[in-house]
Amino acid sequence: MGDISIEQAFQTLRHMPGQSIEDACIDHHRGLRTGIPEVIYGESKTSKQIISIATAFLQQNTLFLATRVDPQKANLVRDVLPEISYHEQARMLTCNLHEHYSKQTRGDILVLCAGTSDIPVGEEAKITAQALGNSVTSHYDVGVAGLHRLFSKQDEIASASVIIVVAGMEGALPSVVSGICSCPVVAVPTSIGYGTSFNGISALLGMLNSCAPGLAVVNIDNGFGAACHASAINRKNTPDTLQDSGSTV
Amino acid sequence: MGDISIEQAFQTLRHMPGQSIEDACIDHHRGLRTGIPEVIYGESKTSKQIISIATAFLQQNTLFLATRVDPQKANLVRDVLPEISYHEQARMLTCNLHEHYSKQTRGDILVLCAGTSDIPVGEEAKITAQALGNSVTSHYDVGVAGLHRLFSKQDEIASASVIIVVAGMEGALPSVVSGICSCPVVAVPTSIGYGTSFNGISALLGMLNSCAPGLAVVNIDNGFGAACHASAINRKNTPDTLQDSGSTV
Amino acid sequence: MGDISIEQAFQTLRHMPGQSIEDACIDHHRGLRTGIPEVIYGESKTSKQIISIATAFLQQNTLFLATRVDPQKANLVRDVLPEISYHEQARMLTCNLHEHYSKQTRGDILVLCAGTSDIPVGEEAKITAQALGNSVTSHYDVGVAGLHRLFSKQDEIASASVIIVVAGMEGALPSVVSGICSCPVVAVPTSIGYGTSFNGISALLGMLNSCAPGLAVVNIDNGFGAACHASAINRKNTPDTLQDSGSTV
Amino acid sequence: MGDISIEQAFQTLRHMPGQSIEDACIDHHRGLRTGIPEVIYGESKTSKQIISIATAFLQQNTLFLATRVDPQKANLVRDVLPEISYHEQARMLTCNLHEHYSKQTRGDILVLCAGTSDIPVGEEAKITAQALGNSVTSHYDVGVAGLHRLFSKQDEIASASVIIVVAGMEGALPSVVSGICSCPVVAVPTSIGYGTSFNGISALLGMLNSCAPGLAVVNIDNGFGAACHASAINRKNTPDTLQDSGSTV
Amino acid sequence: MGDISIEQAFQTLRHMPGQSIEDACIDHHRGLRTGIPEVIYGESKTSKQIISIATAFLQQNTLFLATRVDPQKANLVRDVLPEISYHEQARMLTCNLHEHYSKQTRGDILVLCAGTSDIPVGEEAKITAQALGNSVTSHYDVGVAGLHRLFSKQDEIASASVIIVVAGMEGALPSVVSGICSCPVVAVPTSIGYGTSFNGISALLGMLNSCAPGLAVVNIDNGFGAACHASAINRKNTPDTLQDSGSTV
Amino acid sequence: MGDISIEQAFQTLRHMPGQSIEDACIDHHRGLRTGIPEVIYGESKTSKQIISIATAFLQQNTLFLATRVDPQKANLVRDVLPEISYHEQARMLTCNLHEHYSKQTRGDILVLCAGTSDIPVGEEAKITAQALGNSVTSHYDVGVAGLHRLFSKQDEIASASVIIVVAGMEGALPSVVSGICSCPVVAVPTSIGYGTSFNGISALLGMLNSCAPGLAVVNIDNGFGAACHASAINRKNTPDTLQDSGSTV
Amino acid sequence: MGDISIEQAFQTLRHMPGQSIEDACIDHHRGLRTGIPEVIYGESKTSKQIISIATAFLQQNTLFLATRVDPQKANLVRDVLPEISYHEQARMLTCNLHEHYSKQTRGDILVLCAGTSDIPVGEEAKITAQALGNSVTSHYDVGVAGLHRLFSKQDEIASASVIIVVAGMEGALPSVVSGICSCPVVAVPTSIGYGTSFNGISALLGMLNSCAPGLAVVNIDNGFGAACHASAINRKNTPDTLQDSGSTV
Amino acid sequence: MGDISIEQAFQTLRHMPGQSIEDACIDHHRGLRTGIPEVIYGESKTSKQIISIATAFLQQNTLFLATRVDPQKANLVRDVLPEISYHEQARMLTCNLHEHYSKQTRGDILVLCAGTSDIPVGEEAKITAQALGNSVTSHYDVGVAGLHRLFSKQDEIASASVIIVVAGMEGALPSVVSGICSCPVVAVPTSIGYGTSFNGISALLGMLNSCAPGLAVVNIDNGFGAACHASAINRKNTPDTLQDSGSTV
């Protein structure tokens, strides 16, 4: 392929990939490329739209995940597609969880929440990480106001493969956790708080400015994204291996 | 006095207090009213202006404090008024420190800094609190990235009358201190950091949103203000007592 | 204990404190450590969750405080637990107020509000401070637009042990109060206002930048936090004393 | 003129006014239209550019005002045009001050500054208002931290035609002044302060959210603009009168 | 009075004015001091609270003004107090409009709105200015997108005593008006717009940065404040005159 | 016309254009001047107001466009004026679409959306551009997360006359499109996203800072504005031509 | 090509285009793809780096453009490469301007600046547009404070193919221009101003919120980007035509 | 240990860990706990302070890393301690690089920069990752404006263990990279850009809002932090293993 000109390459780039795509909306090959399947962002979709997309996924027997689905929408979807499960705290719909994308993992993912109000975000992270084939442990009230609660989980902190730390308000928990463990820590700011919490900006800034080096951060309330990053870290096989074995897709 | 009309009261309010003031700039009676003398904000003043104001204070033998004075200005002032001391880390000029305003205190003030870069702010707090008649202890590298450093100061934390906690970056130290002590904690955010530290906004927000109840916060880099608040807390006698004894002024 | 190595200390730190905790959510020992008991933030909890937590507190006969509880939730809670009181303006639930945490105080706490719209925040401060064992006086319409209203309270201002000043809009009242008293002043910005009040940011900035030294500030609408800080100031005995007498807990 | 069509009117609007303008830069007729002559914003201009523009003004014998001119630039300009005066604190160049635009005024303009650091902005307001034909009084250290300083000026406050109040930090002075006078008050926030003063934003917000109704605000550090507004208020004759008498232009 | 000491003055200042005030909420003397009576901010008050305050005003036969009252509240108030009028577009309640505070005015106030969506703010300004004794003209769809609409009002612009210009979105109208008139212009940004209008911040910034000198600005949507400033400008007699004639109060 | 004085010109400018305008609200000549007719911003108008304005347009047989009309309002309008069409996804009302303003175009306008949630904004752009006389193609799920979807549309990208690219979240799609085409690209940020998307600010900033030169941006969610700009680009004849042919108006 | 699988296409996409690129830094084919050649952003580069890149361009005889080059750097570059021209106001280096990329244009580009301080940005736009093969006219002091200056350029406004409007402070000029012309208008906010101009944010917001539909905006001070957009609009031939004729590259 | 009371545990927590620390500043055990040694933030330190700290590290033969050291400081340090190396682009000082902390790694770390101006941040990441024992590859001009540059590195992208993507301006590169690989991606926004880049905020927001799931972000310009996170990901052995083997420390 080395002898084609850049002009030819550019023409190829222009015309090719779209030709075998029948449905612009669903990118069934995404899992192949990135190890993370296409996931439905439910907030701005009607139950009807979710049903229509879910039906397409179910026909392919691939993992179906939808985030930010409120109970009303979830009930309407499950009336039509009862094989779909709803996780109320996480506000997620899932199906075909056995279709794990990264079955071979390095260890366990630990999800820690600073307060009980952060649980929905923690659960979104947990369900997502499990759906992506990981074993997940969680503790949901271990904030810095009572550090002994955190230290009592020290063994699990020491043995985790990745830790997802979820916190609102001042967002200090990830700094503290990061200072007492050596595995990668993913910090998720939440919109919990009032006044100058500014719907999570305060927590986000606290995490981005952590004096504990090595903390990486995702968007406010983005438990899903944290789980995707943690899952990529926890995956044992490389992407190429995945694709080579992925010939039957 | 109860029988004067509001109209009379208003006229009195209008005309009276200014008549015995000779110099609009210096409020020598401020210490009487608030327990804190007038302090010179040196940043926007020339050495010549500082010398002129300091001379007026020295003539009255009252406590002289100037904040945010850089070394160059300080040298020029001390060339003329060698009895004035310069505190380089705190960037302060002081004189007549024996003129303590609140000699009777409840206990010691403890100043804690998260990192060595926060020391100038910590020193501004320390010098100010001492000038206002308090005994002050300080520890300057006890940030949350290595919590054992903080816990090693636990005895002093437990016995302090007030604690001033100075921190930049994510500003998490005051939350942690506040969770392990019962005395009042005053938090001072500093402008230390880069990127999203936004010159101290990140630390300020962290402190305002602390999950540890009872934390009170001052402006970014305002070691002086924290010391004034801490000194008011640490004062034993009430304002009225002060004023009763102040009859010779 | 001086001869254990840092490695041993660290292992102790890791494993110990959690083991005797049965319920991760409720930190009954917090009052011991910080002088302020665990308080329930009601905004993001259901009435069912509040009932469950309150029941645990009532069984221990400890002080129960819940903030930001709207009337609907409050009624549902009181249907089940009629011994709990609801303070409508303060939006708080309380029980066991006789279980005062700091019975020995230095004097009275004064709560001042700039306008009638600030009353809910002022009441949150008042109820909290009372629950923590303080005697509290309040005046609720003394804003800077008519300074004579404030000056008519001058005697109480002069004799207070701590003053909590609550103001929205431009937040100028704490500066004025701070200029005419010598006790510690805690400023609470409120979200009252419109347009560029930015839900309290304007008031917060006004307070943080006050030219009256010694003002300390809490989060927007955080009457609870202001009362905790004021209560810590107003407490007579030191934390260690508290803990020594706390042996029956 | 009533019978021309809108189409004709529009064509006239398009083509006319520019034809008798020789120099696009200088709008000598501005004073006619608005009562305020064209003023040179010196910050982004070289001394050479200022000299060139000033020469054009001097040839017409019209009032020349340039703001934000630093001493170095001012000296270079005055080397060439010695008839121009430099006002160092106000950082302004002026000439032909006898060419007053609004000689008949309603009364005096009072300029109040909260602190000495605000003086440059106060002076810019004062020099500008004088140049526009007003009699101006000023007091420059009457901030809210010592309200008696302000009340001692109460007679001048009561008799002023307009009051310009200049303040940085929390910007509370205009609220207080506005609460004790009945003439129009123009508030000028300054960039004095540090940390959360955000270069004057804090003062600006304080003024925009003042609980004292009737306060009007200009841009941060804009003493010039405040003086223009105050001068328009203080002008006795109406614009049409001005233009009728302006027939020789 | 000149021979009392500052200490005496300060004591007077402390104790006097409050003694003849029976009701902390209503400042009946405000009109005396500032020319603008106390006005009720209706947004955060219940109809019951408004009725109670209004009753107190009506008993004194003084001008009653309440802003930001929605139709539901207004109806409830008028069921009880039918003598009160409701102005739906302005969202204001008024009574005793004949109790004019500034009967002698310099001329007419002109209110201009950029678009029809700005009318509620323009009407708030108009009703307020009328209540304060001014004659008011208004034009409500003269934005910069079609400048000929504005120029067709040029005669009224030229003869106005003060002009209030109300605009949302980019807020350019006040700049244009200010460039073609010589009377004082008061600019009111509105929250009309979407996206980067940021609820009026964009309009506010446009007005504060206007290249047309002499523009003064009030808070977003603050038609009331603009009218107060305009009314103070348009008042003929000085405050002292007002107070002399105010002897019957 | 060259010999009239500037004074005369100015008087003409003042008095003329408004005299033949009967209705301040509707600027029927706008299409003449700018090529874009007056369009109704429906968000802040009642159905009654829309009906009244629409009736005026229909009587003149001119193009009627109203944006941001929700289905409820739309139904009420269509009950009275059934000849008006409603476009639900675009939330627009249109009538007289045959009254094209720019029938002669250079080519096709291509509208691309990053995700299905961006469709309402894309449809607003599409309907508007069609109403202004353009042929429009659209593709609505071609975001950067799966670049092959975009490359499959490469032929249409290469042949478009103008491309409107609509994207929320990080707003990266316009950069990528701009890097692979040579026609003008208009970027529309949308408010789709959560947390730090800040209702479209994140997408807006991404587009303004694009490393792909030549991208121009409109307000958040402003599909209408993007279509107006694109239509002006795609127009074949010059404005003067338009006006010459516009003599019957 | 239609029969290759998406998997093959993806592999091609992965491996191909990079192979014939020798120098990762210079994208000589960019002009082919986008009509705009690679341009050097000089701000963060040393004169040595600029010389090295320029040499590569000169060897290929392609158009060389570098923006944001200060005079010192420019002199160092021209000492080595004297054939390069420096445009001081525009702060640009150019060479091979005869290598026009879009020789066939639709008409003239008009560049308008609100004030003389905006000239550097206007010149950057002008030099760039000329370098890209356009005929450009400019007027540099036509701000809204004196609208007659603008109206005097009305003929050029009516006949322009595209108009670039450059303005700082409140950024109102593009709205006004857009309301009186029918060609596409590109608005460039500048960082000129002080206080709340926030280095151009105020102007940017003014332009994004313009009530004049069809305005498109670029980054603050981005004269280069505006010229690229304007040049794409003004280009006569389509991209495909360009590429077909580009076979010798 | 299970049978000690929480009170005992708390006392232990308070008094223990600090007793064996001699030097509060240097936390030699940090590497043990977190896998990342203490690193010196050079920006706010003098060369003298750096020399003093470095000497302590060199005596312990542990890895020494200092970030944000400018060339002048670096030279002064190396005059005294010539065994220290300076990396000019990365602005880092290093010593004892053979003291690798995580010798057993999973694979290679790939560092990609969008533009040449991002190189300093990319180099900080690279040097840090190498110092922490990783093999690192880098490509520094592969931004989204010319996607073929990126695709030419597709093989390395596919085989990397972790990818650090560094980008300023709109920060779109990490989204694109994340869409075509399956390993964890760490995004570093840089302060490169002007105007609305807001010193990196624009890039930061772009990355936090990426539609590519699994992206994790660090502070602006924080190449060091990204390398720490990437190194934690790339480490083969678990923290406990590290500590077991760490018994000789």
mmCIF file of N, CA and C in Angstrom, chain A residues 116-117 141 145-146 148-149 151-155 158 180 192-198, chain C residues 13-15 17-18 21 24-25 27 30 33 38 41 44-45 68 201 204 219-220 222:
data_model
loop_
_atom_site.group_PDB
_atom_site.id
_atom_site.type_symbol
_atom_site.label_atom_id
_atom_site.label_comp_id
_atom_site.label_asym_id
_atom_site.label_seq_id
_atom_site.Cartn_x
_atom_site.Cartn_y
_atom_site.Cartn_z
ATOM 1 N N THR A 116 -23.920 9.777 50.749
ATOM 2 C CA THR A 116 -25.033 9.009 50.196
ATOM 3 C C THR A 116 -25.681 9.728 49.010
ATOM 4 N N SER A 117 -25.574 11.052 48.951
ATOM 5 C CA SER A 117 -26.162 11.760 47.818
ATOM 6 C C SER A 117 -25.420 11.491 46.519
ATOM 7 N N ASP A 141 -20.206 5.789 51.717
ATOM 8 C CA ASP A 141 -20.337 6.897 52.672
ATOM 9 C C ASP A 141 -19.029 7.080 53.429
ATOM 10 N N ALA A 145 -15.015 14.028 55.930
ATOM 11 C CA ALA A 145 -15.409 14.586 57.222
ATOM 12 C C ALA A 145 -15.200 13.585 58.351
ATOM 13 N N GLY A 146 -15.156 12.304 58.041
ATOM 14 C CA GLY A 146 -14.861 11.281 59.040
ATOM 15 C C GLY A 146 -13.868 10.290 58.446
ATOM 16 N N HIS A 148 -11.851 8.119 59.447
ATOM 17 C CA HIS A 148 -11.748 6.735 59.894
ATOM 18 C C HIS A 148 -12.631 5.797 59.067
ATOM 19 N N ARG A 149 -13.736 6.324 58.547
ATOM 20 C CA ARG A 149 -14.582 5.481 57.679
ATOM 21 C C ARG A 149 -13.790 5.019 56.455
ATOM 22 N N PHE A 151 -10.401 4.914 56.216
ATOM 23 C CA PHE A 151 -9.262 4.063 56.562
ATOM 24 C C PHE A 151 -9.705 2.637 56.864
ATOM 25 N N SER A 152 -10.967 2.468 57.266
ATOM 26 C CA SER A 152 -11.449 1.117 57.544
ATOM 27 C C SER A 152 -11.573 0.284 56.265
ATOM 28 N N LYS A 153 -11.536 0.955 55.110
ATOM 29 C CA LYS A 153 -11.591 0.236 53.827
ATOM 30 C C LYS A 153 -10.199 0.089 53.215
ATOM 31 N N GLN A 154 -9.176 0.302 54.003
ATOM 32 C CA GLN A 154 -7.816 0.402 53.496
ATOM 33 C C GLN A 154 -7.351 -0.869 52.777
ATOM 34 N N ASP A 155 -7.792 -2.030 53.240
ATOM 35 C CA ASP A 155 -7.354 -3.255 52.563
ATOM 36 C C ASP A 155 -7.879 -3.336 51.145
ATOM 37 N N ALA A 158 -5.991 -1.003 49.012
ATOM 38 C CA ALA A 158 -4.650 -1.485 48.674
ATOM 39 C C ALA A 158 -4.672 -2.559 47.592
ATOM 40 N N ILE A 180 -2.981 7.512 49.485
ATOM 41 C CA ILE A 180 -2.748 6.296 50.268
ATOM 42 C C ILE A 180 -2.839 5.022 49.441
ATOM 43 N N ILE A 192 -23.641 17.455 43.571
ATOM 44 C CA ILE A 192 -24.205 17.568 44.924
ATOM 45 C C ILE A 192 -23.608 18.780 45.648
ATOM 46 N N GLY A 193 -24.474 19.542 46.295
ATOM 47 C CA GLY A 193 -24.040 20.734 47.011
ATOM 48 C C GLY A 193 -25.010 21.870 46.734
ATOM 49 N N TYR A 194 -24.681 23.052 47.211
ATOM 50 C CA TYR A 194 -25.543 24.213 46.951
ATOM 51 C C TYR A 194 -24.664 25.446 46.968
ATOM 52 N N GLY A 195 -25.242 26.569 46.648
ATOM 53 C CA GLY A 195 -24.479 27.816 46.645
ATOM 54 C C GLY A 195 -23.258 27.707 45.754
ATOM 55 N N THR A 196 -22.085 27.935 46.331
ATOM 56 C CA THR A 196 -20.861 27.940 45.535
ATOM 57 C C THR A 196 -20.390 26.566 45.095
ATOM 58 N N SER A 197 -21.168 25.523 45.330
ATOM 59 C CA SER A 197 -20.782 24.245 44.720
ATOM 60 C C SER A 197 -20.953 24.358 43.210
ATOM 61 N N PHE A 198 -21.769 25.321 42.788
ATOM 62 C CA PHE A 198 -21.980 25.600 41.365
ATOM 63 C C PHE A 198 -22.235 24.324 40.575
ATOM 64 N N LEU C 13 -2.794 2.721 60.907
ATOM 65 C CA LEU C 13 -3.648 3.734 60.326
ATOM 66 C C LEU C 13 -4.585 3.113 59.295
ATOM 67 N N ARG C 14 -4.058 2.159 58.550
ATOM 68 C CA ARG C 14 -4.851 1.531 57.489
ATOM 69 C C ARG C 14 -5.976 0.676 58.032
ATOM 70 N N HIS C 15 -5.670 -0.116 59.039
ATOM 71 C CA HIS C 15 -6.602 -1.193 59.347
ATOM 72 C C HIS C 15 -7.530 -0.938 60.520
ATOM 73 N N PRO C 17 -9.399 1.855 62.456
ATOM 74 C CA PRO C 17 -10.597 2.533 62.947
ATOM 75 C C PRO C 17 -11.897 1.965 62.417
ATOM 76 N N GLY C 18 -11.867 1.403 61.251
ATOM 77 C CA GLY C 18 -13.119 0.935 60.671
ATOM 78 C C GLY C 18 -13.716 -0.262 61.371
ATOM 79 N N ILE C 21 -16.840 0.074 63.637
ATOM 80 C CA ILE C 21 -17.970 0.831 63.074
ATOM 81 C C ILE C 21 -18.993 -0.167 62.530
ATOM 82 N N ALA C 24 -21.849 2.464 58.470
ATOM 83 C CA ALA C 24 -20.985 3.426 57.783
ATOM 84 C C ALA C 24 -21.621 4.800 57.703
ATOM 85 N N CYS C 25 -22.936 4.864 57.766
ATOM 86 C CA CYS C 25 -23.591 6.147 57.506
ATOM 87 C C CYS C 25 -23.558 7.111 58.682
ATOM 88 N N ASP C 27 -22.138 8.694 62.056
ATOM 89 C CA ASP C 27 -20.876 8.891 62.764
ATOM 90 C C ASP C 27 -21.210 9.451 64.146
ATOM 91 N N ARG C 30 -18.797 11.806 66.015
ATOM 92 C CA ARG C 30 -18.408 13.082 65.473
ATOM 93 C C ARG C 30 -18.497 14.207 66.500
ATOM 94 N N ARG C 33 -15.415 14.340 68.553
ATOM 95 C CA ARG C 33 -14.208 14.857 67.907
ATOM 96 C C ARG C 33 -14.297 16.357 67.648
ATOM 97 N N GLU C 38 -23.255 14.801 63.905
ATOM 98 C CA GLU C 38 -23.577 14.608 62.493
ATOM 99 C C GLU C 38 -24.972 15.162 62.226
ATOM 100 N N TYR C 41 -28.274 16.350 55.860
ATOM 101 C CA TYR C 41 -28.564 17.299 54.785
ATOM 102 C C TYR C 41 -29.782 16.758 54.037
ATOM 103 N N SER C 44 -31.351 16.192 49.450
ATOM 104 C CA SER C 44 -31.304 15.103 48.470
ATOM 105 C C SER C 44 -31.741 13.769 49.065
ATOM 106 N N LYS C 45 -32.496 13.817 50.146
ATOM 107 C CA LYS C 45 -32.959 12.554 50.736
ATOM 108 C C LYS C 45 -34.489 12.485 50.700
ATOM 109 N N ARG C 68 -32.718 21.778 55.425
ATOM 110 C CA ARG C 68 -33.274 21.821 54.063
ATOM 111 C C ARG C 68 -34.333 20.734 53.837
ATOM 112 N N ILE C 201 -23.729 35.127 44.523
ATOM 113 C CA ILE C 201 -22.292 35.350 44.273
ATOM 114 C C ILE C 201 -21.929 36.789 44.583
ATOM 115 N N LEU C 204 -21.639 37.167 48.251
ATOM 116 C CA LEU C 204 -20.440 36.458 48.715
ATOM 117 C C LEU C 204 -19.191 37.273 48.439
ATOM 118 N N ASN C 219 -20.507 29.497 53.012
ATOM 119 C CA ASN C 219 -21.140 29.302 51.704
ATOM 120 C C ASN C 219 -22.487 30.059 51.624
ATOM 121 N N ILE C 220 -22.940 30.326 50.437
ATOM 122 C CA ILE C 220 -24.211 30.988 50.184
ATOM 123 C C ILE C 220 -25.356 30.215 50.842
ATOM 124 N N ASN C 222 -25.781 29.307 53.770
ATOM 125 C CA ASN C 222 -25.348 28.291 54.731
ATOM 126 C C ASN C 222 -25.486 28.783 56.172
#
